[in-house]
């Protein structure tokens, strides 16, 4: 599942896959890259099911799926939103402000 698709994504009908693809596309259009995406339990199950349907021999032993060079994994059981993401650090120093 790691080969990068060219052009816009075509919707799959699987809401979890389409959410992940939309997140990746959104930041790609801004010139940024997503490093990790964490899905809640229901969406992780749907995403994992789609991957195993497409590639039955896919190795899920480490609990991660590489999708267009982005690591997709199951989030915390306390996760409220369906999708959390982290962007790749751009190498710029971070400035922390204190009150």
PDB file of N, CA and C in Angstrom:
ATOM      1  N   UNK A   1       0.820  -1.208   0.000  1.00  0.00           N
ATOM      2  CA  UNK A   1       0.000   0.000   0.000  1.00  0.00           C
ATOM      3  C   UNK A   1       0.849   1.251   0.000  1.00  0.00           C
ATOM      4  N   UNK A   2       2.128   1.122  -0.118  1.00  0.00           N
ATOM      5  CA  UNK A   2       2.970   2.293   0.025  1.00  0.00           C
ATOM      6  C   UNK A   2       3.234   3.032  -1.282  1.00  0.00           C
ATOM      7  N   UNK A   3       2.858   2.486  -2.432  1.00  0.00           N
ATOM      8  CA  UNK A   3       3.128   3.218  -3.658  1.00  0.00           C
ATOM      9  C   UNK A   3       2.212   4.435  -3.744  1.00  0.00           C
ATOM     10  N   UNK A   4       2.805   5.561  -4.119  1.00  0.00           N
ATOM     11  CA  UNK A   4       2.095   6.834  -4.161  1.00  0.00           C
ATOM     12  C   UNK A   4       1.217   6.914  -5.400  1.00  0.00           C
ATOM     13  N   UNK A   5      -0.017   7.282  -5.205  1.00  0.00           N
ATOM     14  CA  UNK A   5      -0.947   7.461  -6.318  1.00  0.00           C
ATOM     15  C   UNK A   5      -0.682   8.807  -6.965  1.00  0.00           C
ATOM     16  N   UNK A   6      -0.782   8.888  -8.261  1.00  0.00           N
ATOM     17  CA  UNK A   6      -0.616  10.148  -8.982  1.00  0.00           C
ATOM     18  C   UNK A   6      -1.984  10.763  -9.204  1.00  0.00           C
ATOM     19  N   UNK A   7      -2.059  12.076  -9.024  1.00  0.00           N
ATOM     20  CA  UNK A   7      -3.306  12.779  -9.234  1.00  0.00           C
ATOM     21  C   UNK A   7      -4.212  12.677  -8.015  1.00  0.00           C
ATOM     22  N   UNK A   8      -5.410  13.217  -8.124  1.00  0.00           N
ATOM     23  CA  UNK A   8      -6.326  13.199  -6.983  1.00  0.00           C
ATOM     24  C   UNK A   8      -6.823  11.779  -6.684  1.00  0.00           C
ATOM     25  N   UNK A   9      -7.126  11.555  -5.424  1.00  0.00           N
ATOM     26  CA  UNK A   9      -7.644  10.247  -5.021  1.00  0.00           C
ATOM     27  C   UNK A   9      -9.055  10.068  -5.538  1.00  0.00           C
ATOM     28  N   UNK A  10      -9.370   8.843  -5.862  1.00  0.00           N
ATOM     29  CA  UNK A  10     -10.746   8.492  -6.189  1.00  0.00           C
ATOM     30  C   UNK A  10     -11.338   7.900  -4.924  1.00  0.00           C
ATOM     31  N   UNK A  11     -12.544   8.320  -4.597  1.00  0.00           N
ATOM     32  CA  UNK A  11     -13.171   7.819  -3.385  1.00  0.00           C
ATOM     33  C   UNK A  11     -13.378   6.317  -3.478  1.00  0.00           C
ATOM     34  N   UNK A  12     -13.142   5.655  -2.341  1.00  0.00           N
ATOM     35  CA  UNK A  12     -13.244   4.200  -2.298  1.00  0.00           C
ATOM     36  C   UNK A  12     -14.600   3.727  -1.800  1.00  0.00           C
ATOM     37  N   UNK A  13     -15.326   4.612  -1.104  1.00  0.00           N
ATOM     38  CA  UNK A  13     -16.574   4.198  -0.469  1.00  0.00           C
ATOM     39  C   UNK A  13     -16.347   3.760   0.966  1.00  0.00           C
ATOM     40  N   UNK A  14     -15.094   3.633   1.373  1.00  0.00           N
ATOM     41  CA  UNK A  14     -14.746   3.306   2.759  1.00  0.00           C
ATOM     42  C   UNK A  14     -14.389   4.627   3.434  1.00  0.00           C
ATOM     43  N   UNK A  15     -15.213   5.063   4.387  1.00  0.00           N
ATOM     44  CA  UNK A  15     -15.057   6.382   4.994  1.00  0.00           C
ATOM     45  C   UNK A  15     -13.685   6.559   5.645  1.00  0.00           C
ATOM     46  N   UNK A  16     -13.134   5.513   6.229  1.00  0.00           N
ATOM     47  CA  UNK A  16     -11.839   5.625   6.897  1.00  0.00           C
ATOM     48  C   UNK A  16     -10.722   5.865   5.877  1.00  0.00           C
ATOM     49  N   UNK A  17     -10.725   5.132   4.789  1.00  0.00           N
ATOM     50  CA  UNK A  17      -9.707   5.297   3.746  1.00  0.00           C
ATOM     51  C   UNK A  17      -9.845   6.671   3.115  1.00  0.00           C
ATOM     52  N   UNK A  18     -11.066   7.091   2.861  1.00  0.00           N
ATOM     53  CA  UNK A  18     -11.293   8.394   2.244  1.00  0.00           C
ATOM     54  C   UNK A  18     -10.871   9.540   3.174  1.00  0.00           C
ATOM     55  N   UNK A  19     -11.077   9.389   4.495  1.00  0.00           N
ATOM     56  CA  UNK A  19     -10.630  10.405   5.458  1.00  0.00           C
ATOM     57  C   UNK A  19      -9.112  10.525   5.465  1.00  0.00           C
ATOM     58  N   UNK A  20      -8.431   9.392   5.491  1.00  0.00           N
ATOM     59  CA  UNK A  20      -6.968   9.382   5.500  1.00  0.00           C
ATOM     60  C   UNK A  20      -6.446  10.032   4.219  1.00  0.00           C
ATOM     61  N   UNK A  21      -7.005   9.655   3.078  1.00  0.00           N
ATOM     62  CA  UNK A  21      -6.571  10.214   1.799  1.00  0.00           C
ATOM     63  C   UNK A  21      -6.827  11.723   1.743  1.00  0.00           C
ATOM     64  N   UNK A  22      -7.965  12.172   2.252  1.00  0.00           N
ATOM     65  CA  UNK A  22      -8.290  13.599   2.254  1.00  0.00           C
ATOM     66  C   UNK A  22      -7.318  14.382   3.134  1.00  0.00           C
ATOM     67  N   UNK A  23      -6.951  13.817   4.268  1.00  0.00           N
ATOM     68  CA  UNK A  23      -6.000  14.469   5.170  1.00  0.00           C
ATOM     69  C   UNK A  23      -4.640  14.620   4.483  1.00  0.00           C
ATOM     70  N   UNK A  24      -4.167  13.551   3.869  1.00  0.00           N
ATOM     71  CA  UNK A  24      -2.879  13.584   3.178  1.00  0.00           C
ATOM     72  C   UNK A  24      -2.914  14.605   2.045  1.00  0.00           C
ATOM     73  N   UNK A  25      -3.980  14.585   1.244  1.00  0.00           N
ATOM     74  CA  UNK A  25      -4.116  15.527   0.122  1.00  0.00           C
ATOM     75  C   UNK A  25      -4.166  16.972   0.585  1.00  0.00           C
ATOM     76  N   UNK A  26      -4.886  17.226   1.673  1.00  0.00           N
ATOM     77  CA  UNK A  26      -5.028  18.581   2.192  1.00  0.00           C
ATOM     78  C   UNK A  26      -3.668  19.195   2.490  1.00  0.00           C
ATOM     79  N   UNK A  27      -2.815  18.463   3.192  1.00  0.00           N
ATOM     80  CA  UNK A  27      -1.515  19.006   3.557  1.00  0.00           C
ATOM     81  C   UNK A  27      -0.533  18.987   2.391  1.00  0.00           C
ATOM     82  N   UNK A  28      -0.688  18.038   1.472  1.00  0.00           N
ATOM     83  CA  UNK A  28       0.165  18.021   0.286  1.00  0.00           C
ATOM     84  C   UNK A  28      -0.049  19.274  -0.552  1.00  0.00           C
ATOM     85  N   UNK A  29      -1.301  19.720  -0.658  1.00  0.00           N
ATOM     86  CA  UNK A  29      -1.603  20.941  -1.410  1.00  0.00           C
ATOM     87  C   UNK A  29      -0.940  22.159  -0.788  1.00  0.00           C
ATOM     88  N   UNK A  30      -0.671  22.119   0.515  1.00  0.00           N
ATOM     89  CA  UNK A  30      -0.009  23.213   1.222  1.00  0.00           C
ATOM     90  C   UNK A  30       1.508  23.048   1.226  1.00  0.00           C
ATOM     91  N   UNK A  31       2.003  21.981   0.610  1.00  0.00           N
ATOM     92  CA  UNK A  31       3.435  21.736   0.578  1.00  0.00           C
ATOM     93  C   UNK A  31       3.973  21.118   1.854  1.00  0.00           C
ATOM     94  N   UNK A  32       3.100  20.512   2.643  1.00  0.00           N
ATOM     95  CA  UNK A  32       3.506  19.878   3.899  1.00  0.00           C
ATOM     96  C   UNK A  32       3.256  18.383   3.805  1.00  0.00           C
ATOM     97  N   UNK A  33       3.869  17.639   4.713  1.00  0.00           N
ATOM     98  CA  UNK A  33       3.751  16.189   4.679  1.00  0.00           C
ATOM     99  C   UNK A  33       3.267  15.667   6.024  1.00  0.00           C
ATOM    100  N   UNK A  34       2.350  14.726   5.987  1.00  0.00           N
ATOM    101  CA  UNK A  34       1.836  14.091   7.195  1.00  0.00           C
ATOM    102  C   UNK A  34       2.758  12.927   7.549  1.00  0.00           C
ATOM    103  N   UNK A  35       3.141  12.838   8.829  1.00  0.00           N
ATOM    104  CA  UNK A  35       4.014  11.754   9.289  1.00  0.00           C
ATOM    105  C   UNK A  35       3.183  10.582   9.803  1.00  0.00           C
ATOM    106  N   UNK A  36       2.233  10.864  10.681  1.00  0.00           N
ATOM    107  CA  UNK A  36       1.418   9.825  11.319  1.00  0.00           C
ATOM    108  C   UNK A  36      -0.043  10.201  11.272  1.00  0.00           C
ATOM    109  N   UNK A  37      -0.894   9.189  11.150  1.00  0.00           N
ATOM    110  CA  UNK A  37      -2.331   9.357  11.321  1.00  0.00           C
ATOM    111  C   UNK A  37      -2.781   8.276  12.284  1.00  0.00           C
ATOM    112  N   UNK A  38      -3.524   8.689  13.314  1.00  0.00           N
ATOM    113  CA  UNK A  38      -4.063   7.750  14.293  1.00  0.00           C
ATOM    114  C   UNK A  38      -5.580   7.775  14.188  1.00  0.00           C
ATOM    115  N   UNK A  39      -6.152   6.601  13.968  1.00  0.00           N
ATOM    116  CA  UNK A  39      -7.602   6.474  13.815  1.00  0.00           C
ATOM    117  C   UNK A  39      -8.219   5.884  15.078  1.00  0.00           C
ATOM    118  N   UNK A  40      -9.450   6.296  15.379  1.00  0.00           N
ATOM    119  CA  UNK A  40     -10.150   5.675  16.505  1.00  0.00           C
ATOM    120  C   UNK A  40     -10.461   4.217  16.150  1.00  0.00           C
ATOM    121  N   UNK A  41     -10.944   3.461  17.128  1.00  0.00           N
ATOM    122  CA  UNK A  41     -11.115   2.018  16.963  1.00  0.00           C
ATOM    123  C   UNK A  41     -11.970   1.642  15.762  1.00  0.00           C
ATOM    124  N   UNK A  42     -13.105   2.291  15.597  1.00  0.00           N
ATOM    125  CA  UNK A  42     -14.026   1.936  14.515  1.00  0.00           C
ATOM    126  C   UNK A  42     -13.395   2.223  13.152  1.00  0.00           C
ATOM    127  N   UNK A  43     -12.800   3.405  13.003  1.00  0.00           N
ATOM    128  CA  UNK A  43     -12.208   3.762  11.717  1.00  0.00           C
ATOM    129  C   UNK A  43     -10.945   2.948  11.437  1.00  0.00           C
ATOM    130  N   UNK A  44     -10.183   2.619  12.483  1.00  0.00           N
ATOM    131  CA  UNK A  44      -9.013   1.754  12.299  1.00  0.00           C
ATOM    132  C   UNK A  44      -9.452   0.379  11.782  1.00  0.00           C
ATOM    133  N   UNK A  45     -10.516  -0.157  12.353  1.00  0.00           N
ATOM    134  CA  UNK A  45     -11.028  -1.459  11.927  1.00  0.00           C
ATOM    135  C   UNK A  45     -11.471  -1.414  10.466  1.00  0.00           C
ATOM    136  N   UNK A  46     -12.143  -0.337  10.076  1.00  0.00           N
ATOM    137  CA  UNK A  46     -12.581  -0.182   8.693  1.00  0.00           C
ATOM    138  C   UNK A  46     -11.380  -0.043   7.752  1.00  0.00           C
ATOM    139  N   UNK A  47     -10.386   0.755   8.155  1.00  0.00           N
ATOM    140  CA  UNK A  47      -9.200   0.977   7.334  1.00  0.00           C
ATOM    141  C   UNK A  47      -8.419  -0.323   7.156  1.00  0.00           C
ATOM    142  N   UNK A  48      -8.217  -1.029   8.264  1.00  0.00           N
ATOM    143  CA  UNK A  48      -7.494  -2.297   8.257  1.00  0.00           C
ATOM    144  C   UNK A  48      -8.225  -3.322   7.381  1.00  0.00           C
ATOM    145  N   UNK A  49      -9.541  -3.356   7.492  1.00  0.00           N
ATOM    146  CA  UNK A  49     -10.333  -4.281   6.678  1.00  0.00           C
ATOM    147  C   UNK A  49     -10.185  -4.005   5.198  1.00  0.00           C
ATOM    148  N   UNK A  50     -10.161  -2.728   4.827  1.00  0.00           N
ATOM    149  CA  UNK A  50      -9.999  -2.360   3.419  1.00  0.00           C
ATOM    150  C   UNK A  50      -8.630  -2.801   2.901  1.00  0.00           C
ATOM    151  N   UNK A  51      -7.588  -2.548   3.701  1.00  0.00           N
ATOM    152  CA  UNK A  51      -6.230  -2.929   3.287  1.00  0.00           C
ATOM    153  C   UNK A  51      -6.138  -4.438   3.108  1.00  0.00           C
ATOM    154  N   UNK A  52      -6.685  -5.196   4.066  1.00  0.00           N
ATOM    155  CA  UNK A  52      -6.619  -6.657   3.967  1.00  0.00           C
ATOM    156  C   UNK A  52      -7.466  -7.189   2.821  1.00  0.00           C
ATOM    157  N   UNK A  53      -8.513  -6.468   2.456  1.00  0.00           N
ATOM    158  CA  UNK A  53      -9.334  -6.850   1.302  1.00  0.00           C
ATOM    159  C   UNK A  53      -8.551  -6.641   0.003  1.00  0.00           C
ATOM    160  N   UNK A  54      -7.783  -5.528  -0.048  1.00  0.00           N
ATOM    161  CA  UNK A  54      -7.005  -5.212  -1.250  1.00  0.00           C
ATOM    162  C   UNK A  54      -5.729  -6.051  -1.355  1.00  0.00           C
ATOM    163  N   UNK A  55      -5.057  -6.241  -0.203  1.00  0.00           N
ATOM    164  CA  UNK A  55      -3.795  -6.990  -0.160  1.00  0.00           C
ATOM    165  C   UNK A  55      -3.900  -8.014   0.971  1.00  0.00           C
ATOM    166  N   UNK A  56      -4.463  -9.196   0.711  1.00  0.00           N
ATOM    167  CA  UNK A  56      -4.699 -10.183   1.777  1.00  0.00           C
ATOM    168  C   UNK A  56      -3.442 -10.589   2.545  1.00  0.00           C
ATOM    169  N   UNK A  57      -2.282 -10.528   1.935  1.00  0.00           N
ATOM    170  CA  UNK A  57      -1.049 -10.957   2.603  1.00  0.00           C
ATOM    171  C   UNK A  57      -0.344  -9.823   3.333  1.00  0.00           C
ATOM    172  N   UNK A  58      -0.988  -8.648   3.478  1.00  0.00           N
ATOM    173  CA  UNK A  58      -0.342  -7.508   4.130  1.00  0.00           C
ATOM    174  C   UNK A  58      -0.007  -7.852   5.580  1.00  0.00           C
ATOM    175  N   UNK A  59       1.199  -7.540   6.018  1.00  0.00           N
ATOM    176  CA  UNK A  59       1.675  -7.864   7.364  1.00  0.00           C
ATOM    177  C   UNK A  59       1.257  -6.768   8.348  1.00  0.00           C
ATOM    178  N   UNK A  60       0.338  -7.098   9.243  1.00  0.00           N
ATOM    179  CA  UNK A  60      -0.142  -6.152  10.255  1.00  0.00           C
ATOM    180  C   UNK A  60       0.404  -6.473  11.641  1.00  0.00           C
ATOM    181  N   UNK A  61       1.481  -7.234  11.724  1.00  0.00           N
ATOM    182  CA  UNK A  61       1.998  -7.679  13.017  1.00  0.00           C
ATOM    183  C   UNK A  61       2.469  -6.513  13.893  1.00  0.00           C
ATOM    184  N   UNK A  62       2.906  -5.410  13.290  1.00  0.00           N
ATOM    185  CA  UNK A  62       3.355  -4.271  14.095  1.00  0.00           C
ATOM    186  C   UNK A  62       2.233  -3.258  14.358  1.00  0.00           C
ATOM    187  N   UNK A  63       1.037  -3.514  13.853  1.00  0.00           N
ATOM    188  CA  UNK A  63      -0.113  -2.648  14.117  1.00  0.00           C
ATOM    189  C   UNK A  63      -0.091  -1.343  13.357  1.00  0.00           C
ATOM    190  N   UNK A  64       0.707  -1.273  12.288  1.00  0.00           N
ATOM    191  CA  UNK A  64       0.799  -0.065  11.481  1.00  0.00           C
ATOM    192  C   UNK A  64       0.607  -0.419  10.004  1.00  0.00           C
ATOM    193  N   UNK A  65       0.097   0.551   9.269  1.00  0.00           N
ATOM    194  CA  UNK A  65      -0.045   0.400   7.828  1.00  0.00           C
ATOM    195  C   UNK A  65       0.601   1.620   7.185  1.00  0.00           C
ATOM    196  N   UNK A  66       1.458   1.387   6.209  1.00  0.00           N
ATOM    197  CA  UNK A  66       2.062   2.494   5.475  1.00  0.00           C
ATOM    198  C   UNK A  66       1.183   2.797   4.271  1.00  0.00           C
ATOM    199  N   UNK A  67       0.682   4.014   4.212  1.00  0.00           N
ATOM    200  CA  UNK A  67      -0.232   4.447   3.157  1.00  0.00           C
ATOM    201  C   UNK A  67       0.336   5.725   2.558  1.00  0.00           C
ATOM    202  N   UNK A  68       0.853   5.661   1.348  1.00  0.00           N
ATOM    203  CA  UNK A  68       1.475   6.820   0.684  1.00  0.00           C
ATOM    204  C   UNK A  68       2.537   7.475   1.564  1.00  0.00           C
ATOM    205  N   UNK A  69       3.419   6.671   2.115  1.00  0.00           N
ATOM    206  CA  UNK A  69       4.527   7.130   2.964  1.00  0.00           C
ATOM    207  C   UNK A  69       4.061   7.778   4.268  1.00  0.00           C
ATOM    208  N   UNK A  70       2.855   7.488   4.689  1.00  0.00           N
ATOM    209  CA  UNK A  70       2.326   7.959   5.971  1.00  0.00           C
ATOM    210  C   UNK A  70       2.001   6.729   6.811  1.00  0.00           C
ATOM    211  N   UNK A  71       2.403   6.741   8.078  1.00  0.00           N
ATOM    212  CA  UNK A  71       2.102   5.629   8.975  1.00  0.00           C
ATOM    213  C   UNK A  71       0.699   5.827   9.550  1.00  0.00           C
ATOM    214  N   UNK A  72      -0.173   4.857   9.324  1.00  0.00           N
ATOM    215  CA  UNK A  72      -1.541   4.882   9.856  1.00  0.00           C
ATOM    216  C   UNK A  72      -1.620   3.792  10.918  1.00  0.00           C
ATOM    217  N   UNK A  73      -2.117   4.163  12.088  1.00  0.00           N
ATOM    218  CA  UNK A  73      -2.186   3.220  13.193  1.00  0.00           C
ATOM    219  C   UNK A  73      -3.441   3.488  14.025  1.00  0.00           C
ATOM    220  N   UNK A  74      -3.722   2.588  14.958  1.00  0.00           N
ATOM    221  CA  UNK A  74      -4.868   2.776  15.856  1.00  0.00           C
ATOM    222  C   UNK A  74      -4.474   3.729  16.959  1.00  0.00           C
ATOM    223  N   UNK A  75      -5.333   4.685  17.243  1.00  0.00           N
ATOM    224  CA  UNK A  75      -5.091   5.659  18.294  1.00  0.00           C
ATOM    225  C   UNK A  75      -5.449   5.103  19.662  1.00  0.00           C
ATOM    226  N   UNK A  76      -5.473   5.974  20.625  1.00  0.00           N
ATOM    227  CA  UNK A  76      -5.788   5.631  22.003  1.00  0.00           C
ATOM    228  C   UNK A  76      -7.257   5.247  22.145  1.00  0.00           C
ATOM    229  N   UNK A  77      -7.539   4.421  23.133  1.00  0.00           N
ATOM    230  CA  UNK A  77      -8.936   4.057  23.404  1.00  0.00           C
ATOM    231  C   UNK A  77      -9.710   5.257  23.950  1.00  0.00           C
ATOM    232  N   UNK A  78      -9.016   6.294  24.387  1.00  0.00           N
ATOM    233  CA  UNK A  78      -9.651   7.504  24.903  1.00  0.00           C
ATOM    234  C   UNK A  78      -9.815   8.577  23.828  1.00  0.00           C
ATOM    235  N   UNK A  79      -9.409   8.264  22.621  1.00  0.00           N
ATOM    236  CA  UNK A  79      -9.467   9.207  21.520  1.00  0.00           C
ATOM    237  C   UNK A  79     -10.910   9.595  21.234  1.00  0.00           C
ATOM    238  N   UNK A  80     -11.160  10.890  21.152  1.00  0.00           N
ATOM    239  CA  UNK A  80     -12.512  11.399  20.943  1.00  0.00           C
ATOM    240  C   UNK A  80     -12.802  11.603  19.460  1.00  0.00           C
ATOM    241  N   UNK A  81     -11.855  12.175  18.738  1.00  0.00           N
ATOM    242  CA  UNK A  81     -12.050  12.438  17.308  1.00  0.00           C
ATOM    243  C   UNK A  81     -11.704  11.193  16.500  1.00  0.00           C
ATOM    244  N   UNK A  82     -12.291  11.059  15.320  1.00  0.00           N
ATOM    245  CA  UNK A  82     -12.013   9.865  14.516  1.00  0.00           C
ATOM    246  C   UNK A  82     -10.595   9.820  13.957  1.00  0.00           C
ATOM    247  N   UNK A  83      -9.944  10.997  13.795  1.00  0.00           N
ATOM    248  CA  UNK A  83      -8.629  11.030  13.168  1.00  0.00           C
ATOM    249  C   UNK A  83      -7.765  12.104  13.821  1.00  0.00           C
ATOM    250  N   UNK A  84      -6.560  11.718  14.205  1.00  0.00           N
ATOM    251  CA  UNK A  84      -5.536  12.661  14.650  1.00  0.00           C
ATOM    252  C   UNK A  84      -4.352  12.508  13.722  1.00  0.00           C
ATOM    253  N   UNK A  85      -3.642  13.597  13.488  1.00  0.00           N
ATOM    254  CA  UNK A  85      -2.487  13.519  12.593  1.00  0.00           C
ATOM    255  C   UNK A  85      -1.323  14.335  13.152  1.00  0.00           C
ATOM    256  N   UNK A  86      -0.118  13.975  12.716  1.00  0.00           N
ATOM    257  CA  UNK A  86       1.094  14.728  13.028  1.00  0.00           C
ATOM    258  C   UNK A  86       1.778  15.034  11.714  1.00  0.00           C
ATOM    259  N   UNK A  87       2.277  16.246  11.596  1.00  0.00           N
ATOM    260  CA  UNK A  87       2.991  16.628  10.392  1.00  0.00           C
ATOM    261  C   UNK A  87       4.483  16.369  10.567  1.00  0.00           C
ATOM    262  N   UNK A  88       5.176  16.193   9.472  1.00  0.00           N
ATOM    263  CA  UNK A  88       6.625  16.043   9.505  1.00  0.00           C
ATOM    264  C   UNK A  88       7.213  17.385   9.913  1.00  0.00           C
ATOM    265  N   UNK A  89       8.164  17.359  10.834  1.00  0.00           N
ATOM    266  CA  UNK A  89       8.813  18.587  11.280  1.00  0.00           C
ATOM    267  C   UNK A  89       9.522  19.231  10.102  1.00  0.00           C
ATOM    268  N   UNK A  90       9.395  20.525   9.977  1.00  0.00           N
ATOM    269  CA  UNK A  90       9.988  21.217   8.827  1.00  0.00           C
ATOM    270  C   UNK A  90      11.423  21.654   9.076  1.00  0.00           C
ATOM    271  N   UNK A  91      11.969  21.334  10.225  1.00  0.00           N
ATOM    272  CA  UNK A  91      13.361  21.654  10.506  1.00  0.00           C
ATOM    273  C   UNK A  91      13.580  23.039  11.068  1.00  0.00           C
ATOM    274  N   UNK A  92      12.537  23.841  11.139  1.00  0.00           N
ATOM    275  CA  UNK A  92      12.676  25.187  11.694  1.00  0.00           C
ATOM    276  C   UNK A  92      12.659  25.106  13.214  1.00  0.00           C
ATOM    277  N   UNK A  93      13.431  25.951  13.872  1.00  0.00           N
ATOM    278  CA  UNK A  93      13.400  25.934  15.334  1.00  0.00           C
ATOM    279  C   UNK A  93      12.038  26.356  15.849  1.00  0.00           C
ATOM    280  N   UNK A  94      11.597  25.741  16.901  1.00  0.00           N
ATOM    281  CA  UNK A  94      10.298  26.066  17.484  1.00  0.00           C
ATOM    282  C   UNK A  94      10.474  27.161  18.521  1.00  0.00           C
ATOM    283  N   UNK A  95       9.540  28.076  18.558  1.00  0.00           N
ATOM    284  CA  UNK A  95       9.567  29.171  19.516  1.00  0.00           C
ATOM    285  C   UNK A  95       8.434  28.933  20.507  1.00  0.00           C
ATOM    286  N   UNK A  96       8.790  28.842  21.776  1.00  0.00           N
ATOM    287  CA  UNK A  96       7.788  28.649  22.819  1.00  0.00           C
ATOM    288  C   UNK A  96       7.602  29.964  23.562  1.00  0.00           C
ATOM    289  N   UNK A  97       6.381  30.402  23.668  1.00  0.00           N
ATOM    290  CA  UNK A  97       6.091  31.652  24.357  1.00  0.00           C
ATOM    291  C   UNK A  97       5.560  31.355  25.745  1.00  0.00           C
ATOM    292  N   UNK A  98       5.976  32.153  26.694  1.00  0.00           N
ATOM    293  CA  UNK A  98       5.514  31.987  28.079  1.00  0.00           C
ATOM    294  C   UNK A  98       4.772  33.235  28.499  1.00  0.00           C
ATOM    295  N   UNK A  99       3.717  33.066  29.274  1.00  0.00           N
ATOM    296  CA  UNK A  99       2.969  34.223  29.793  1.00  0.00           C
ATOM    297  C   UNK A  99       3.536  34.628  31.114  1.00  0.00           C
TER     298      UNK A  99
END
